[in-house]
Each structure stands twice: as structure tokens, then as C-alpha cells.
């Protein structure tokens, strides 16, 4: 139950942080920007082809670069949002970092022990290590507060 709570709070963090809205804005901006840029490249290529007998290679190359560049930008945004949601869930929403780490470990194990590294998420082991460090920090902070409270 606590692992599930931590995972749900991670997902709630995405909502609190308006990640979907930011993703839509980023994607829309990229589509508009890349469409405009590609239109210029295709237009310039057509002019060059007409005057020099060249090939449409520049337009094709531009399309490939734009496609992979867009994927890279969106992947970076997504991975950053996952880190942000992990931290927001723990620091602002009260998710237990150890329980979230445990849930991520179970997800990793369901992946047949293969490292879960994807386009949209950071490496799971890095997230687990960070969450476990947060769990230690929280535990130490609580112990200090408890000892100060007893002394007073």
C-alpha cells in the first residue's frame, strides 16, 4: 500500500507541476519552429536545384536532423520531468522516498532485471539511488528533531 501511495503521489506531482501542459507547449513550439525551418530549407534547396542542377539531398538531410533533434529535445524534457516529479512527490506531497524506490525496483525487476533506460525516463537505478539518499536524509532529520524535542 505505501509503495502504491508513493507511485500515485509521483503521478499527482506531474499534475501539480503541469507537465502535460508543458509537454504540449514544447511539442507545439517544436512543430511550428521545425515546420517553418524546414519550409525555408526546402525553399532554399529548390532555388539551388533550379540554378545549379543540385539534388534535394539538403531537404532530406534537414528532415532527418529535425526529426532526431525533436526526439532528443522531447526526451530530455520528459526525463527532467520524471526527476522533478520524484522530488516533488517526496518533498511537497509527502511520498516516502524509500517506498517509491522500492516500487521502482519492482518495476525494474519485472523488466527481467534489464536496466530500464528509455527515451522518456531516466535510468531507474539513478532514481532509486537518489530516492534512497533522500530517505536517509529524512530519517536523520527526523532523528535530530526527535532528540531536540526530547531535550526541551
PDB file of C-alpha atoms in Angstrom:
ATOM      1  CA  UNK A   1       0.000   0.000   0.000  1.00  0.00           C
ATOM      2  CA  UNK A   2       2.782   2.503   0.804  1.00  0.00           C
ATOM      3  CA  UNK A   3       4.553   1.793  -2.486  1.00  0.00           C
ATOM      4  CA  UNK A   4       1.320   2.359  -4.373  1.00  0.00           C
ATOM      5  CA  UNK A   5       0.748   5.597  -2.445  1.00  0.00           C
ATOM      6  CA  UNK A   6       4.244   6.797  -3.391  1.00  0.00           C
ATOM      7  CA  UNK A   7       3.687   5.978  -7.068  1.00  0.00           C
ATOM      8  CA  UNK A   8       0.304   7.744  -7.060  1.00  0.00           C
ATOM      9  CA  UNK A   9       1.885  10.803  -5.423  1.00  0.00           C
ATOM     10  CA  UNK A  10       4.551  10.753  -8.151  1.00  0.00           C
ATOM     11  CA  UNK A  11       1.778  10.858 -10.758  1.00  0.00           C
ATOM     12  CA  UNK A  12      -0.058  13.608  -8.832  1.00  0.00           C
ATOM     13  CA  UNK A  13       3.210  15.558  -8.893  1.00  0.00           C
ATOM     14  CA  UNK A  14       3.088  15.508 -12.702  1.00  0.00           C
ATOM     15  CA  UNK A  15      -0.345  17.135 -12.461  1.00  0.00           C
ATOM     16  CA  UNK A  16       0.737  19.694  -9.836  1.00  0.00           C
ATOM     17  CA  UNK A  17       3.748  20.644 -11.929  1.00  0.00           C
ATOM     18  CA  UNK A  18       1.639  20.905 -15.114  1.00  0.00           C
ATOM     19  CA  UNK A  19       3.928  18.578 -17.011  1.00  0.00           C
ATOM     20  CA  UNK A  20       1.328  17.710 -19.645  1.00  0.00           C
ATOM     21  CA  UNK A  21       0.713  21.384 -20.383  1.00  0.00           C
ATOM     22  CA  UNK A  22       4.457  21.993 -20.647  1.00  0.00           C
ATOM     23  CA  UNK A  23       4.854  18.955 -22.916  1.00  0.00           C
ATOM     24  CA  UNK A  24       2.067  20.169 -25.221  1.00  0.00           C
ATOM     25  CA  UNK A  25       3.577  23.673 -25.390  1.00  0.00           C
ATOM     26  CA  UNK A  26       7.044  22.296 -26.104  1.00  0.00           C
ATOM     27  CA  UNK A  27       5.755  19.919 -28.765  1.00  0.00           C
ATOM     28  CA  UNK A  28       3.643  22.630 -30.408  1.00  0.00           C
ATOM     29  CA  UNK A  29       6.562  25.047 -30.410  1.00  0.00           C
ATOM     30  CA  UNK A  30       8.829  22.447 -31.950  1.00  0.00           C
ATOM     31  CA  UNK A  31       6.286  21.583 -34.632  1.00  0.00           C
ATOM     32  CA  UNK A  32       5.805  25.234 -35.594  1.00  0.00           C
ATOM     33  CA  UNK A  33       9.518  26.030 -35.440  1.00  0.00           C
ATOM     34  CA  UNK A  34      10.649  22.969 -37.323  1.00  0.00           C
ATOM     35  CA  UNK A  35       7.905  23.348 -39.938  1.00  0.00           C
ATOM     36  CA  UNK A  36       8.999  26.926 -40.558  1.00  0.00           C
ATOM     37  CA  UNK A  37      12.679  25.957 -40.648  1.00  0.00           C
ATOM     38  CA  UNK A  38      12.063  23.025 -42.970  1.00  0.00           C
ATOM     39  CA  UNK A  39       9.968  25.213 -45.271  1.00  0.00           C
ATOM     40  CA  UNK A  40      12.921  27.586 -45.563  1.00  0.00           C
ATOM     41  CA  UNK A  41      15.332  24.713 -46.216  1.00  0.00           C
ATOM     42  CA  UNK A  42      13.067  23.183 -48.866  1.00  0.00           C
ATOM     43  CA  UNK A  43      12.533  26.574 -50.485  1.00  0.00           C
ATOM     44  CA  UNK A  44      16.287  27.271 -50.483  1.00  0.00           C
ATOM     45  CA  UNK A  45      17.014  23.779 -51.839  1.00  0.00           C
ATOM     46  CA  UNK A  46      14.507  24.276 -54.654  1.00  0.00           C
ATOM     47  CA  UNK A  47      16.183  27.553 -55.599  1.00  0.00           C
ATOM     48  CA  UNK A  48      19.630  25.960 -55.547  1.00  0.00           C
ATOM     49  CA  UNK A  49      18.449  22.978 -57.587  1.00  0.00           C
ATOM     50  CA  UNK A  50      16.946  25.231 -60.215  1.00  0.00           C
ATOM     51  CA  UNK A  51      20.076  27.331 -60.569  1.00  0.00           C
ATOM     52  CA  UNK A  52      22.777  24.669 -60.138  1.00  0.00           C
ATOM     53  CA  UNK A  53      21.189  21.363 -61.070  1.00  0.00           C
ATOM     54  CA  UNK A  54      21.695  20.080 -57.496  1.00  0.00           C
ATOM     55  CA  UNK A  55      19.827  17.315 -55.715  1.00  0.00           C
ATOM     56  CA  UNK A  56      17.196  17.532 -52.978  1.00  0.00           C
ATOM     57  CA  UNK A  57      19.670  15.954 -50.521  1.00  0.00           C
ATOM     58  CA  UNK A  58      19.751  19.049 -48.298  1.00  0.00           C
ATOM     59  CA  UNK A  59      15.986  18.890 -47.746  1.00  0.00           C
ATOM     60  CA  UNK A  60      16.141  15.191 -46.881  1.00  0.00           C
ATOM     61  CA  UNK A  61      19.096  15.690 -44.557  1.00  0.00           C
ATOM     62  CA  UNK A  62      17.313  18.584 -42.864  1.00  0.00           C
ATOM     63  CA  UNK A  63      14.235  16.434 -42.304  1.00  0.00           C
ATOM     64  CA  UNK A  64      16.253  13.650 -40.686  1.00  0.00           C
ATOM     65  CA  UNK A  65      18.155  16.096 -38.450  1.00  0.00           C
ATOM     66  CA  UNK A  66      14.915  17.834 -37.457  1.00  0.00           C
ATOM     67  CA  UNK A  67      13.220  14.535 -36.599  1.00  0.00           C
ATOM     68  CA  UNK A  68      16.034  13.226 -34.401  1.00  0.00           C
ATOM     69  CA  UNK A  69      16.651  16.650 -32.886  1.00  0.00           C
ATOM     70  CA  UNK A  70      12.996  16.862 -31.885  1.00  0.00           C
ATOM     71  CA  UNK A  71      13.131  13.405 -30.300  1.00  0.00           C
ATOM     72  CA  UNK A  72      16.218  14.377 -28.342  1.00  0.00           C
ATOM     73  CA  UNK A  73      14.642  17.589 -27.025  1.00  0.00           C
ATOM     74  CA  UNK A  74      11.377  15.894 -26.044  1.00  0.00           C
ATOM     75  CA  UNK A  75      13.236  13.014 -24.394  1.00  0.00           C
ATOM     76  CA  UNK A  76      15.343  15.404 -22.359  1.00  0.00           C
ATOM     77  CA  UNK A  77      12.221  17.272 -21.243  1.00  0.00           C
ATOM     78  CA  UNK A  78      10.492  14.038 -20.277  1.00  0.00           C
ATOM     79  CA  UNK A  79      13.438  12.712 -18.271  1.00  0.00           C
ATOM     80  CA  UNK A  80      13.762  16.045 -16.493  1.00  0.00           C
ATOM     81  CA  UNK A  81      10.046  15.963 -15.633  1.00  0.00           C
ATOM     82  CA  UNK A  82      10.431  12.486 -14.121  1.00  0.00           C
ATOM     83  CA  UNK A  83      13.171  13.712 -11.785  1.00  0.00           C
ATOM     84  CA  UNK A  84      11.080  16.746 -10.925  1.00  0.00           C
ATOM     85  CA  UNK A  85       8.018  14.583 -10.179  1.00  0.00           C
ATOM     86  CA  UNK A  86      10.068  12.251  -7.960  1.00  0.00           C
ATOM     87  CA  UNK A  87      11.343  15.166  -5.885  1.00  0.00           C
ATOM     88  CA  UNK A  88       8.007  16.975  -5.757  1.00  0.00           C
ATOM     89  CA  UNK A  89       6.237  13.798  -4.640  1.00  0.00           C
ATOM     90  CA  UNK A  90       8.701  13.359  -1.771  1.00  0.00           C
ATOM     91  CA  UNK A  91       9.357  16.945  -0.683  1.00  0.00           C
ATOM     92  CA  UNK A  92       5.978  18.580  -1.289  1.00  0.00           C
ATOM     93  CA  UNK A  93       3.426  15.762  -1.267  1.00  0.00           C
ATOM     94  CA  UNK A  94       4.911  13.566   1.456  1.00  0.00           C
ATOM     95  CA  UNK A  95       5.690  10.412  -0.502  1.00  0.00           C
ATOM     96  CA  UNK A  96       8.047   8.067   1.306  1.00  0.00           C
ATOM     97  CA  UNK A  97      11.228   8.083  -0.824  1.00  0.00           C
ATOM     98  CA  UNK A  98      12.159   4.546   0.226  1.00  0.00           C
ATOM     99  CA  UNK A  99       8.736   3.249  -0.820  1.00  0.00           C
ATOM    100  CA  UNK A 100       9.000   4.989  -4.194  1.00  0.00           C
ATOM    101  CA  UNK A 101      12.482   3.491  -4.612  1.00  0.00           C
ATOM    102  CA  UNK A 102      11.075   0.055  -3.722  1.00  0.00           C
ATOM    103  CA  UNK A 103       8.322   0.451  -6.322  1.00  0.00           C
ATOM    104  CA  UNK A 104      10.852   1.453  -8.982  1.00  0.00           C
ATOM    105  CA  UNK A 105      12.984  -1.567  -8.063  1.00  0.00           C
ATOM    106  CA  UNK A 106       9.957  -3.862  -8.549  1.00  0.00           C
ATOM    107  CA  UNK A 107       9.277  -2.286 -11.948  1.00  0.00           C
ATOM    108  CA  UNK A 108      12.926  -2.842 -12.856  1.00  0.00           C
ATOM    109  CA  UNK A 109      12.708  -6.495 -11.762  1.00  0.00           C
ATOM    110  CA  UNK A 110       9.568  -7.019 -13.858  1.00  0.00           C
ATOM    111  CA  UNK A 111      11.704  -5.891 -16.762  1.00  0.00           C
ATOM    112  CA  UNK A 112      13.654  -9.166 -16.289  1.00  0.00           C
ATOM    113  CA  UNK A 113      16.426  -7.339 -14.479  1.00  0.00           C
ATOM    114  CA  UNK A 114      17.398  -5.452 -17.605  1.00  0.00           C
ATOM    115  CA  UNK A 115      18.199  -1.827 -16.887  1.00  0.00           C
ATOM    116  CA  UNK A 116      15.166   0.251 -17.728  1.00  0.00           C
ATOM    117  CA  UNK A 117      16.623   3.093 -19.721  1.00  0.00           C
ATOM    118  CA  UNK A 118      14.309   4.707 -22.103  1.00  0.00           C
ATOM    119  CA  UNK A 119      13.627   7.751 -24.160  1.00  0.00           C
ATOM    120  CA  UNK A 120      11.138   9.087 -21.597  1.00  0.00           C
ATOM    121  CA  UNK A 121      12.576   8.109 -18.203  1.00  0.00           C
ATOM    122  CA  UNK A 122      15.961   8.458 -16.520  1.00  0.00           C
ATOM    123  CA  UNK A 123      17.854   5.309 -15.612  1.00  0.00           C
ATOM    124  CA  UNK A 124      15.910   3.568 -12.873  1.00  0.00           C
ATOM    125  CA  UNK A 125      18.977   2.810 -10.764  1.00  0.00           C
ATOM    126  CA  UNK A 126      19.905   6.503 -10.665  1.00  0.00           C
ATOM    127  CA  UNK A 127      16.397   7.373  -9.487  1.00  0.00           C
ATOM    128  CA  UNK A 128      16.499   4.620  -6.852  1.00  0.00           C
ATOM    129  CA  UNK A 129      19.881   5.803  -5.558  1.00  0.00           C
ATOM    130  CA  UNK A 130      18.668   9.400  -5.307  1.00  0.00           C
ATOM    131  CA  UNK A 131      15.462   8.408  -3.541  1.00  0.00           C
ATOM    132  CA  UNK A 132      17.353   6.216  -1.084  1.00  0.00           C
ATOM    133  CA  UNK A 133      19.687   9.122  -0.283  1.00  0.00           C
ATOM    134  CA  UNK A 134      16.619  11.292   0.341  1.00  0.00           C
ATOM    135  CA  UNK A 135      15.230   8.591   2.636  1.00  0.00           C
ATOM    136  CA  UNK A 136      18.439   8.622   4.703  1.00  0.00           C
ATOM    137  CA  UNK A 137      18.409  12.427   4.906  1.00  0.00           C
ATOM    138  CA  UNK A 138      14.768  12.439   6.004  1.00  0.00           C
ATOM    139  CA  UNK A 139      15.450   9.770   8.646  1.00  0.00           C
ATOM    140  CA  UNK A 140      18.449  11.667  10.031  1.00  0.00           C
ATOM    141  CA  UNK A 141      16.463  14.918  10.110  1.00  0.00           C
ATOM    142  CA  UNK A 142      13.624  13.240  11.981  1.00  0.00           C
ATOM    143  CA  UNK A 143      16.059  11.714  14.496  1.00  0.00           C
ATOM    144  CA  UNK A 144      17.614  15.153  15.138  1.00  0.00           C
ATOM    145  CA  UNK A 145      14.180  16.719  15.576  1.00  0.00           C
ATOM    146  CA  UNK A 146      13.121  13.954  17.940  1.00  0.00           C
ATOM    147  CA  UNK A 147      16.285  14.328  20.039  1.00  0.00           C
ATOM    148  CA  UNK A 148      15.865  18.134  20.205  1.00  0.00           C
ATOM    149  CA  UNK A 149      12.212  17.672  21.190  1.00  0.00           C
ATOM    150  CA  UNK A 150      13.151  15.272  23.999  1.00  0.00           C
ATOM    151  CA  UNK A 151      15.865  17.607  25.270  1.00  0.00           C
ATOM    152  CA  UNK A 152      13.432  20.512  25.521  1.00  0.00           C
TER     153      UNK A 152
END
